Coordinates of C-alpha atoms in Angstrom, one line a residue:
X186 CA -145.0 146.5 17.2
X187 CA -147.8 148.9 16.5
X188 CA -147.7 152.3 15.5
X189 CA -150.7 153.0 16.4
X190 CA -150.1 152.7 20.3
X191 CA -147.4 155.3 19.3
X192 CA -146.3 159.4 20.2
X193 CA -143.6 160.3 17.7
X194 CA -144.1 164.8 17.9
X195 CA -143.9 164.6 14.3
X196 CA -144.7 167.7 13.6
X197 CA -141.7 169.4 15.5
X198 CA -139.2 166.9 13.5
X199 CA -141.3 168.5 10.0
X200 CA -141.4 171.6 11.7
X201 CA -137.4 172.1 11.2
X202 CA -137.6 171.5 7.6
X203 CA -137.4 174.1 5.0
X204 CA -141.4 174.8 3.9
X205 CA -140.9 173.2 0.2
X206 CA -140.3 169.8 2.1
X207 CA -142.9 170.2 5.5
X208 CA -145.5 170.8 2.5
X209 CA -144.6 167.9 0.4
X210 CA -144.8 165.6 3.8
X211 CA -147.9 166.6 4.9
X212 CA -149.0 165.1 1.9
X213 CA -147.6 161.6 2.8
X214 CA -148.1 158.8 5.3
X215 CA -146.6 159.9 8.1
X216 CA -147.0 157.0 10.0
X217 CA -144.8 154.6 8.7
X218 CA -142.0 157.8 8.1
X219 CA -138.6 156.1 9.4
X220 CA -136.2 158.9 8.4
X221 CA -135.1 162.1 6.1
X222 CA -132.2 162.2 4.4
X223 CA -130.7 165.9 3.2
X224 CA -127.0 165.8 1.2
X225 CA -125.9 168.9 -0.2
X226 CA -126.2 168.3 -3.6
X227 CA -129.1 165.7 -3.9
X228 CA -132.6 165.9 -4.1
X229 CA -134.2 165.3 -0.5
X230 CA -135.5 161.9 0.2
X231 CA -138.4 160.5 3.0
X232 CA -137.6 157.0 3.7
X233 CA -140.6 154.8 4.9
X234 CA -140.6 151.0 5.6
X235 CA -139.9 149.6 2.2
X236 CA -139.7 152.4 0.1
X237 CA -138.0 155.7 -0.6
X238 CA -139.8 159.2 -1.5
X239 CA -137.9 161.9 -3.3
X240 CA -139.3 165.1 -1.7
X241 CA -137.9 167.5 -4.3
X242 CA -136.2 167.7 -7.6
X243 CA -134.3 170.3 -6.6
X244 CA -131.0 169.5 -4.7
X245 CA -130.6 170.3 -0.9
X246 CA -128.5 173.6 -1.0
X247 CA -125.9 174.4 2.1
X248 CA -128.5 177.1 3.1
X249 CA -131.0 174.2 4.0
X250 CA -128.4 172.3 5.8
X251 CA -128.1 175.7 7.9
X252 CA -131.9 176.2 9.0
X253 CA -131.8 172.6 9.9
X254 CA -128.7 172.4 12.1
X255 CA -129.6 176.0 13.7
X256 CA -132.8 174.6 14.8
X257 CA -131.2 171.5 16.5
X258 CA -129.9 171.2 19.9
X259 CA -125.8 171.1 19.8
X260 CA -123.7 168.0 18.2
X261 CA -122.2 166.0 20.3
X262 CA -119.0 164.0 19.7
X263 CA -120.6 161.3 18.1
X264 CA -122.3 163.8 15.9
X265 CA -125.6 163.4 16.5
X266 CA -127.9 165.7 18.5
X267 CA -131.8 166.0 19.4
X268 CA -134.7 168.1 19.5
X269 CA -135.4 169.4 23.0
X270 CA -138.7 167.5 24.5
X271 CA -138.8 165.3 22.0
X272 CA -137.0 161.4 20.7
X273 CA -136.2 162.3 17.6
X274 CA -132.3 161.8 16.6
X275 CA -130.5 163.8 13.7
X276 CA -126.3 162.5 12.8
X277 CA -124.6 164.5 10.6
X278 CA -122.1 163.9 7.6
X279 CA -119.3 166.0 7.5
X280 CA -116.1 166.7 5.0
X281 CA -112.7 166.3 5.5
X282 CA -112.6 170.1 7.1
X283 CA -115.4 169.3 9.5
X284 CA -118.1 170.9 7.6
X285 CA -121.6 169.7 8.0
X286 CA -122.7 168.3 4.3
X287 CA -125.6 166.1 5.2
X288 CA -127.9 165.1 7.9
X289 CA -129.9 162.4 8.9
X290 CA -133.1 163.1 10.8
X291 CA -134.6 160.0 12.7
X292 CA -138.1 160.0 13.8
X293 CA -138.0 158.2 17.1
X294 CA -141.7 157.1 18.5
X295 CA -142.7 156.3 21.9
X296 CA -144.3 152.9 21.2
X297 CA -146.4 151.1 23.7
X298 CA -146.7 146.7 23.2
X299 CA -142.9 146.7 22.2
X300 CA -142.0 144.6 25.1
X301 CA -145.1 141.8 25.5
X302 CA -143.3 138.8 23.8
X303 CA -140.1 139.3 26.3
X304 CA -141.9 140.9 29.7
X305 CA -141.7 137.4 31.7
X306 CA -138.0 137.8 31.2
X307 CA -137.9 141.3 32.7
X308 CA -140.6 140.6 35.3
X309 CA -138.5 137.8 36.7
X310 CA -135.2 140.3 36.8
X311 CA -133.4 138.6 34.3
X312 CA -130.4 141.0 32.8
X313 CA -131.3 141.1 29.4
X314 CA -129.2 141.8 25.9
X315 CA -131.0 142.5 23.1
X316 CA -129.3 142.2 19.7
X317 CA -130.5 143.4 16.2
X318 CA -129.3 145.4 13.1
X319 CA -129.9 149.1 13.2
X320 CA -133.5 150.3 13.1
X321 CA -135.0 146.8 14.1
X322 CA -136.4 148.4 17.1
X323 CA -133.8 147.9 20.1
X324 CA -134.1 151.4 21.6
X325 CA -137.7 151.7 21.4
X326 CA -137.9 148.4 23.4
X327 CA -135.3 150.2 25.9
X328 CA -137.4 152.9 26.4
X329 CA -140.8 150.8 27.2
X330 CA -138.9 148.5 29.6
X331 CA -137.4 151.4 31.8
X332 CA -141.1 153.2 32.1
X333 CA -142.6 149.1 32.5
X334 CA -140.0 148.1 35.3
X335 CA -139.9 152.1 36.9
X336 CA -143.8 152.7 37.0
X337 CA -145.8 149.2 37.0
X338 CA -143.1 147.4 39.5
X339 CA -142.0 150.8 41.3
X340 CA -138.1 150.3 40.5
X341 CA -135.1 152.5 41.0
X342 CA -134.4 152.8 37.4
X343 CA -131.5 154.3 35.3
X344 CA -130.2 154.8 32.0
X345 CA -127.4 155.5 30.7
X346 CA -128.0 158.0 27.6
X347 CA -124.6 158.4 25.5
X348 CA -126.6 160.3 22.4
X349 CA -129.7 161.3 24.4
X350 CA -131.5 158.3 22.2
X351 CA -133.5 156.8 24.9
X352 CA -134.8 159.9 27.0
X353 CA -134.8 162.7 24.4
X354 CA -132.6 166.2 23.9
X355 CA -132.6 168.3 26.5
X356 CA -132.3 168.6 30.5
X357 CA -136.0 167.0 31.2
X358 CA -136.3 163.1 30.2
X359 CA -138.8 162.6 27.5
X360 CA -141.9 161.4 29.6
X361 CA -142.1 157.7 27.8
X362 CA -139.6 156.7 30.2
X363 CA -141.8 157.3 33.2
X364 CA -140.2 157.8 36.6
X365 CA -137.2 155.9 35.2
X366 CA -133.5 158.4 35.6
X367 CA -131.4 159.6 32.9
X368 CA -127.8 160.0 33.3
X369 CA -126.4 161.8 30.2
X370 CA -122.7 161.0 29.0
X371 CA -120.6 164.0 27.7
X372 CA -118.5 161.8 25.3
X373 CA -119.4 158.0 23.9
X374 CA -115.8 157.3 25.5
X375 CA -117.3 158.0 29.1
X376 CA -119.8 155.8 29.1
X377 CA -118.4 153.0 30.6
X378 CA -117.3 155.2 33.7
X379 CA -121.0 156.7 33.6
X380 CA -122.2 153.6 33.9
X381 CA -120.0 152.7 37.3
X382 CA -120.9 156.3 38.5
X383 CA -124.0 155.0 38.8
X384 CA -124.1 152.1 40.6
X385 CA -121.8 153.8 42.6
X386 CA -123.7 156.8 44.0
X387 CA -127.6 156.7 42.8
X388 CA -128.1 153.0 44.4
X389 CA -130.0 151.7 41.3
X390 CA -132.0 148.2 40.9
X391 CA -131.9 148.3 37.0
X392 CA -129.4 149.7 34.9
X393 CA -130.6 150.2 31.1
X394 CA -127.5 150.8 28.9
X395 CA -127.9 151.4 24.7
X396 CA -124.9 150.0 22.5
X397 CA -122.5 148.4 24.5
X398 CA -119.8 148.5 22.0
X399 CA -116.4 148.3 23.6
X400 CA -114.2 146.1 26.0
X401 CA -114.2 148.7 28.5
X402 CA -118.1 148.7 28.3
X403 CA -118.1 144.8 28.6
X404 CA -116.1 144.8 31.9
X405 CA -118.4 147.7 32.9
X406 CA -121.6 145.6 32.4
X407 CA -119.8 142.5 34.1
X408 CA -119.2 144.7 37.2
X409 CA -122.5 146.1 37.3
X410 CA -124.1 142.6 37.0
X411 CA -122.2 140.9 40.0
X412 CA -123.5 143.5 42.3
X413 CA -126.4 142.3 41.7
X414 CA -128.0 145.1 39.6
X415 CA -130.2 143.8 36.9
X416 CA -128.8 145.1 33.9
X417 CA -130.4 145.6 30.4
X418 CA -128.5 146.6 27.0
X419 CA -127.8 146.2 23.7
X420 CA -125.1 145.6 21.4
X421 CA -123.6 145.3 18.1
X422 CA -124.7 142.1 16.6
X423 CA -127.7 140.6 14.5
X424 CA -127.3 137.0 16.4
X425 CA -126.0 135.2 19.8
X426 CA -123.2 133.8 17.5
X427 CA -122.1 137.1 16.2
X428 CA -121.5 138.2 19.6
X429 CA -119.7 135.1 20.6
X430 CA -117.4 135.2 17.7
X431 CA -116.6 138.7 18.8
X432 CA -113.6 139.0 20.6
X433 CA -114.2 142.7 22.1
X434 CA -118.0 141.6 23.1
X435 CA -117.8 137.9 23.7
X436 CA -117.4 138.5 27.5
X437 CA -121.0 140.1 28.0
X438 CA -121.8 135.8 27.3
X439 CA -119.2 134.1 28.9
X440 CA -116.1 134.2 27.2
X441 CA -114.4 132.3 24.9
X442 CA -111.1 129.9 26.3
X443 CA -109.7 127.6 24.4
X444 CA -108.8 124.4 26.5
X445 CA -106.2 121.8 26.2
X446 CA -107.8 117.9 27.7
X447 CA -106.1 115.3 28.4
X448 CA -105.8 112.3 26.7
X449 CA -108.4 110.0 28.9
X450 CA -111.0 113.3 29.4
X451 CA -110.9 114.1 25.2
X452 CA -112.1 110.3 25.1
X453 CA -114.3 110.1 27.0
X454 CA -115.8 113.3 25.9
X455 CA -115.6 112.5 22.4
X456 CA -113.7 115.1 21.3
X457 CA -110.4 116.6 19.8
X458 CA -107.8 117.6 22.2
X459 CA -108.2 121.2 22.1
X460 CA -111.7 122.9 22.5
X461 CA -112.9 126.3 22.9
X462 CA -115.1 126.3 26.2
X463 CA -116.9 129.3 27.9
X464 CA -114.7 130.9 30.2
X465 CA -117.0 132.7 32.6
X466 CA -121.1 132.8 33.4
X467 CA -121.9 135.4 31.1
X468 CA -122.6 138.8 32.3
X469 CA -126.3 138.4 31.0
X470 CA -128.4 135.5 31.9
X471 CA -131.1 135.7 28.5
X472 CA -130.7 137.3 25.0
X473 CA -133.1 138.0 22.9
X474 CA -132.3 138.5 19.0
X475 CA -135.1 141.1 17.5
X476 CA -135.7 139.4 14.0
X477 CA -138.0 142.2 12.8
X478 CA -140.3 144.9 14.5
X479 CA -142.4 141.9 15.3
X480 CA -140.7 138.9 15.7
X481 CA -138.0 138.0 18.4
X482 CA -136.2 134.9 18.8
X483 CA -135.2 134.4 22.8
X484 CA -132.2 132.5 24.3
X485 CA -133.5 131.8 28.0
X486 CA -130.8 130.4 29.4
X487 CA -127.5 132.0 27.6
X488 CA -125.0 129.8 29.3
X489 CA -126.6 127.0 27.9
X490 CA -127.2 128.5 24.1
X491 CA -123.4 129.5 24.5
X492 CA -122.1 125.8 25.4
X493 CA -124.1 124.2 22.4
X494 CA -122.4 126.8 20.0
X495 CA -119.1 126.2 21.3
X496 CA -119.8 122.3 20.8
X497 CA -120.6 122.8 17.4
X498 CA -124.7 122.9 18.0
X499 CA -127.7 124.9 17.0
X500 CA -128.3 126.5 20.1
X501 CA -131.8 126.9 19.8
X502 CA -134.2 129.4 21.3
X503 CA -137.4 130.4 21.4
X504 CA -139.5 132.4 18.4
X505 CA -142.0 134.5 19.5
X506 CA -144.3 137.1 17.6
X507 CA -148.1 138.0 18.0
X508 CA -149.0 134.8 15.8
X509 CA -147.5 132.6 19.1
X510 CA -144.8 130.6 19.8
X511 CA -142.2 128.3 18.4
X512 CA -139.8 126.5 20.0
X513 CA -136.2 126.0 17.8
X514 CA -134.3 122.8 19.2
X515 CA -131.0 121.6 18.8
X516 CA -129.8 118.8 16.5
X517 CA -129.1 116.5 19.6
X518 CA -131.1 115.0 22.2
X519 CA -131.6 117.2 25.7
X520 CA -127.7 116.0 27.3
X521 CA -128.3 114.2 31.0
X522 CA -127.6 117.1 32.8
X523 CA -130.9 118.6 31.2
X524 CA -133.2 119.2 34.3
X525 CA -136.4 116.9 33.6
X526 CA -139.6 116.9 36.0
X527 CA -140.1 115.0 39.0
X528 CA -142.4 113.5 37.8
X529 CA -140.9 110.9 35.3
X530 CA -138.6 109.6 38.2
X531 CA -140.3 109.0 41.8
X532 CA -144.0 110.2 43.0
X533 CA -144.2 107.3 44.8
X534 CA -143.0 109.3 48.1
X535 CA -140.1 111.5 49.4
X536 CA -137.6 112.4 46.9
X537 CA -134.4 111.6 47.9
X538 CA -131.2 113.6 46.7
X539 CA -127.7 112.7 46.9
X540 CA -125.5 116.1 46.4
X541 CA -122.0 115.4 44.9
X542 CA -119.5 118.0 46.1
X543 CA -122.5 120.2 47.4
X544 CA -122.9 121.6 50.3
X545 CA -126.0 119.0 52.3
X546 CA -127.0 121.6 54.5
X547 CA -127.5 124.6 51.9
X548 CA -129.3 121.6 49.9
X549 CA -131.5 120.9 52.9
X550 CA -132.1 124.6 54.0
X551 CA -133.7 125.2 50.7
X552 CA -135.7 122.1 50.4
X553 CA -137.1 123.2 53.3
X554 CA -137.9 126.7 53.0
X555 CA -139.4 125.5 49.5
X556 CA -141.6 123.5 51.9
X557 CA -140.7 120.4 49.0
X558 CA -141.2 116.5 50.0
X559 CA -137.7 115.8 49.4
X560 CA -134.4 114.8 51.8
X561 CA -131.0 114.1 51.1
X562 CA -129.3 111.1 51.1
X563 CA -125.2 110.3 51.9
X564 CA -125.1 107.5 49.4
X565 CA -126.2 107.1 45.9
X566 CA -127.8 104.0 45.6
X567 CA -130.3 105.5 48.4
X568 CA -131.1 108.5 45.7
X569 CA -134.0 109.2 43.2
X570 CA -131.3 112.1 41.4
X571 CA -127.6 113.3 42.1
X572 CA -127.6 117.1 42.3
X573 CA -123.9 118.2 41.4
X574 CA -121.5 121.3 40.2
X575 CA -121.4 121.9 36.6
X576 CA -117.7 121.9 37.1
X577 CA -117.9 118.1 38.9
X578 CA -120.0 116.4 35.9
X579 CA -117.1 115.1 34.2
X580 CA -115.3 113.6 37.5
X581 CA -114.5 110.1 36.3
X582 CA -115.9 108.7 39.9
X583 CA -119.4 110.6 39.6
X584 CA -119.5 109.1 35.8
X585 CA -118.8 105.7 37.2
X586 CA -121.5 106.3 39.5
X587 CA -123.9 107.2 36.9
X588 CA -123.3 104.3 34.9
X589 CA -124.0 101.8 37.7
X590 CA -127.5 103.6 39.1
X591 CA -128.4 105.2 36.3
X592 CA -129.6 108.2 38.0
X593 CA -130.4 111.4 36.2
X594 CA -127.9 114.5 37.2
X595 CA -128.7 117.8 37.5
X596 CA -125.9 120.3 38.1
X597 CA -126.0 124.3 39.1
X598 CA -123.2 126.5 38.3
X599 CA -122.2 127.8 42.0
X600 CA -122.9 126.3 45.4
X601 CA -124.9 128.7 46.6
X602 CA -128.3 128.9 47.6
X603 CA -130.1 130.9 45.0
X604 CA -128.9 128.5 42.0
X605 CA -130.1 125.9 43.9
X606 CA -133.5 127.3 44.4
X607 CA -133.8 127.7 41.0
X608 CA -133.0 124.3 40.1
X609 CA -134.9 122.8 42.1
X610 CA -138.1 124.8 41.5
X611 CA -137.5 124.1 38.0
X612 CA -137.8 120.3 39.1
X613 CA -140.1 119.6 41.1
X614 CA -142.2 122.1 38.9
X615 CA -142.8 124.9 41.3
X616 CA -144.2 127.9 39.3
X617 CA -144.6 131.3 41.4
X618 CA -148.1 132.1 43.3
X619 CA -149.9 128.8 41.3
X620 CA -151.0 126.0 43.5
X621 CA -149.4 122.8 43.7
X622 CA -152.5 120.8 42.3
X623 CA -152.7 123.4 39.5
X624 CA -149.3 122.8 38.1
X625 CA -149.3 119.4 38.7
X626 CA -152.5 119.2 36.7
X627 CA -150.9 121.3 33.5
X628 CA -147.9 118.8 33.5
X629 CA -149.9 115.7 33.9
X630 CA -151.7 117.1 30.4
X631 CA -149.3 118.1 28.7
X632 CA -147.3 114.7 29.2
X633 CA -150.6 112.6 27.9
X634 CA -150.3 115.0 25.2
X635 CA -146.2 114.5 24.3
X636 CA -147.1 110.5 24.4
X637 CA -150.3 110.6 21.6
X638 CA -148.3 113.2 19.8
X639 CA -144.9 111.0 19.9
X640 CA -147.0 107.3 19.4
X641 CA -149.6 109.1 17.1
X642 CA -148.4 111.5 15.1
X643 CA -150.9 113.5 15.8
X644 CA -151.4 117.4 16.4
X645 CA -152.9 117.9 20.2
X646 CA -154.1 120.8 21.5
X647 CA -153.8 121.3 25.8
X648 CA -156.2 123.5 27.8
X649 CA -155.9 127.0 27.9
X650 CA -153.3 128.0 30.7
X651 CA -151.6 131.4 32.3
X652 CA -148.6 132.4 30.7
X653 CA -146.2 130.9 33.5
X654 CA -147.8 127.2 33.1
X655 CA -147.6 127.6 29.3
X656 CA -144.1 128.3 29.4
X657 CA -143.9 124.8 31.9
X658 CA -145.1 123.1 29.2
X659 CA -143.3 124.5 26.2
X660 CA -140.2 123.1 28.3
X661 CA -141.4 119.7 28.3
X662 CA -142.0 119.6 24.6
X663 CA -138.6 120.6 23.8
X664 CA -137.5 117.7 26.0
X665 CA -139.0 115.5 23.4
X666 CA -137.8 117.5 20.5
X667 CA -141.3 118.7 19.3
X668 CA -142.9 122.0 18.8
X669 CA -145.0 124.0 21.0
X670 CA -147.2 126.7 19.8
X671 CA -149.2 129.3 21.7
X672 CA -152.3 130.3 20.0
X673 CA -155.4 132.6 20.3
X674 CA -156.0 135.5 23.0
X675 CA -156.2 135.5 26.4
X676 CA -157.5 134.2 28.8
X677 CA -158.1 131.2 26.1
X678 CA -154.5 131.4 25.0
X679 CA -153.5 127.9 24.7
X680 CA -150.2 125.1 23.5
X681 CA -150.6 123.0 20.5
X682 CA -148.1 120.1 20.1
X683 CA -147.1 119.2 16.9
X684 CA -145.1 115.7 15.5
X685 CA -141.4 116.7 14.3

């Protein structure tokens, strides 16, 4: 992140202060200022990233408490309130009467470059949750991605601001949100009906939510998802397994059920008897963990991440920060059902595809409005891969069938045409507006590459690529549990493959 593509009003936050203290900070760095802290009582302190500054060896008297709150816009129930026009936030401390007897004033920054490691998730209209401890960064990257997805891909935006964090104190929105539409909440216990109000009567495409905290606000940001709204939050958490060990929260990825198998399914699985199992498609199809103001570590595909946590697994992800990217892979092979390119199984014509408990037609429709060479077939031993229901990949008759043709399976979620869009662009390695012969090209190298990395040992680096073909390839290097890196600048922004 950098402050210096930043507008923070600094002065009007200093400009509240009594004069002993403005003096003192127009003296300091001002830059890398986080927050203020005033405590009746104790000396005055300016907090910067990794160190504290006392402003004054004399204690903060009630009287400077005073000027300070009298100059703020009113507290709200959550005690916090806001300078009108501008993002800064001061919370108060008060005594067991209610009496104000400390204040914390937050300098909040409009900062540009916030969202670049995570914008092919938002471009693509994935419903994002973004998880970090406190001061990590998670509003600021709220407030970039409503201006990014209201102004550069002309959105009907909205956000839901419980404590006036994201757009700023006041009636007008602050203007680093861009066109995107605020919806205030009058108490931090409304806002998971503000949030159905929305969808309800301003007709939004995105949905932009700040600390989703509560159960109610969890079945909230399921029901807004299932219209079909992208949605993008946070929530309390530091990591995807916090949040799946959290009872009140664990439903914004899936759920947690714990299942009883029978004797014959537990063996063949390999397991105990009783296992916990995701209980729904979680309400948000990526999260991405915010490791520092720099670094993020991204979960793609949450279902998946979710599953290998529940089975005892690292679940993986992807690190990304200005320095490139790394790919973190789980202690276990890719399992069958991992969707693997077309390319290792049939190029020698048509692909055929048998669909187990799928509807043929909906398979057929999208094969051909994805223009693919490809058919169904009614019988296995006719198919180059079975195409099945998640829920169907542990029938005993489809494992029997596996076993005798060893075929690869690839399963979707839902019978419906969208998943199987997906899944199959993800096969046969269809990437948005790139040519066939392009993309075919990039996964031709980068599979040369994965064999002299694999027989070699040896580091490779691919040809540069666009982001989208990168990210092809990154894929396939997990598939053979190695790491992919993204290096230099664009457009010479390349992979390197390294040996585990």
């Amino acid at each position: 992140m950098n402050l210096q593509n930043s507008t923070d009003d600094l002065q009007q936050l200093i400009g509240i202060l009594p004069r002993s203290l403005r003096t003192v900070l127009q003296g300091l760095p001002q830059q890398h200022l986080l927050e203020i802290i005033m405590d009746v009582g104790r000396s005055p302190q300016a907090r910067f990233s990794g160190q504290t500054v006392n402003l004054s060896a004399d204690p903060v008297s009630p009287a400077d408490l005073e000027q300070v709150v009298a100059s703020v816009g009113e507290f709200s129930a959550d005690n916090r309130a806001g300078i009108e026009g501008t993002l800064h936030r001061i919370s108060c401390l008060r005594n067991r009467r209610g009496k104000i007897i400390g204040l914390t004033l937050r300098v909040g920054r409009a900062v540009t470059g916030t969202i670049d490691s995570i914008r092919d998730l938002i471009e693509r209209g994935a419903s994002l949750l973004l998880l970090g401890r406190p001061g990590v960064g998670k509003t600021t990257r709220l407030r970039e991605i409503a201006r990014v997805l209201a102004d550069e891909f002309g959105k009907r935006v909205i956000i839901i601001d419980t404590s006036n964090e994201i757009a700023g104190d006041g009636d007008i929105p602050h203007p680093a949100i861009g066109s995107a539409r605020r919806m205030q909440v009058p108490h931090p216990e409304r806002q998971h009906g503000v949030m159905i109000e929305a969808v309800e009567n301003h007709m939004p495409e995105v949905i932009i939510v700040d600390e989703i905290g509560t159960g109610a606000e969890a079945t909230a940001a399921r029901t807004i998802a299932e219209r079909g709204v992208q949605l993008i939050g946070t929530a309390h958490g530091n990591t995807l397994e916090n949040l799946v060990m959290n009872p009140t929260l664990a439903d914004l990825v899936g759920g947690v059920q714990t299942v009883t198998l029978g004797d014959d399914e537990a063996r063949l699985r390999g397991t105990q008897k009783t296992i916990n199992e995701r209980k729904a498609p979680p309400t948000f199809d990526a999260v991405v963990e915010i490791v520092d103001r720099e670094a993020v570590i991204v979960h793609p595909d949450t279902a998946g991440a979710v599953d290998k946590l529940l089975r005892g697994l690292d679940p993986g992800g992807i690190r990304r920060s200005p320095q490139g990217e790394v790919v973190f892979l789980p202690e276990e092979p890719p399992p069958q059902e991992s969707p693997r390119q077309v390319s290792t199984i049939n190029q020698t014509g048509w692909v055929r595809i048998h669909p187990y408990a799928l509807s043929r037609d909906t398979v057929e429709r999208v094969i051909r409005d994805l223009r693919l060479e490809a058919r169904t077939v009614k019988r296995p031993d006719q198919a180059d891969f079975i195409l099945a229901l998640r829920s169907r990949a542990e029938d005993a008759r489809l494992r029997r069938i596996l076993q005798a043709t060893q075929l690869p399976l690839y399963v979707v979620k839902k019978n419906t045409t969208a998943q199987i869009r997906r899944l199959l662009q993800n096969v046969f390695n269809i990437l948005h507006g790139m040519p066939r012969d392009e993309v075919d090209a990039a996964v031709g190298e980068a599979e040369a590459a994965i064999k002299r990395v694999m027989e070699e040992g040896v580091t490779v680096a691919l040809l540069p690529r666009p982001a989208s073909m990168r990210k092809l390839q990154h894929r396939l290097a997990a598939r053979h549990r190695l790491t992919a890196e993204s290096v230099g600048s664009e457009p010479q922004r390349h992979l390197i493959i390294h040996p585990t």
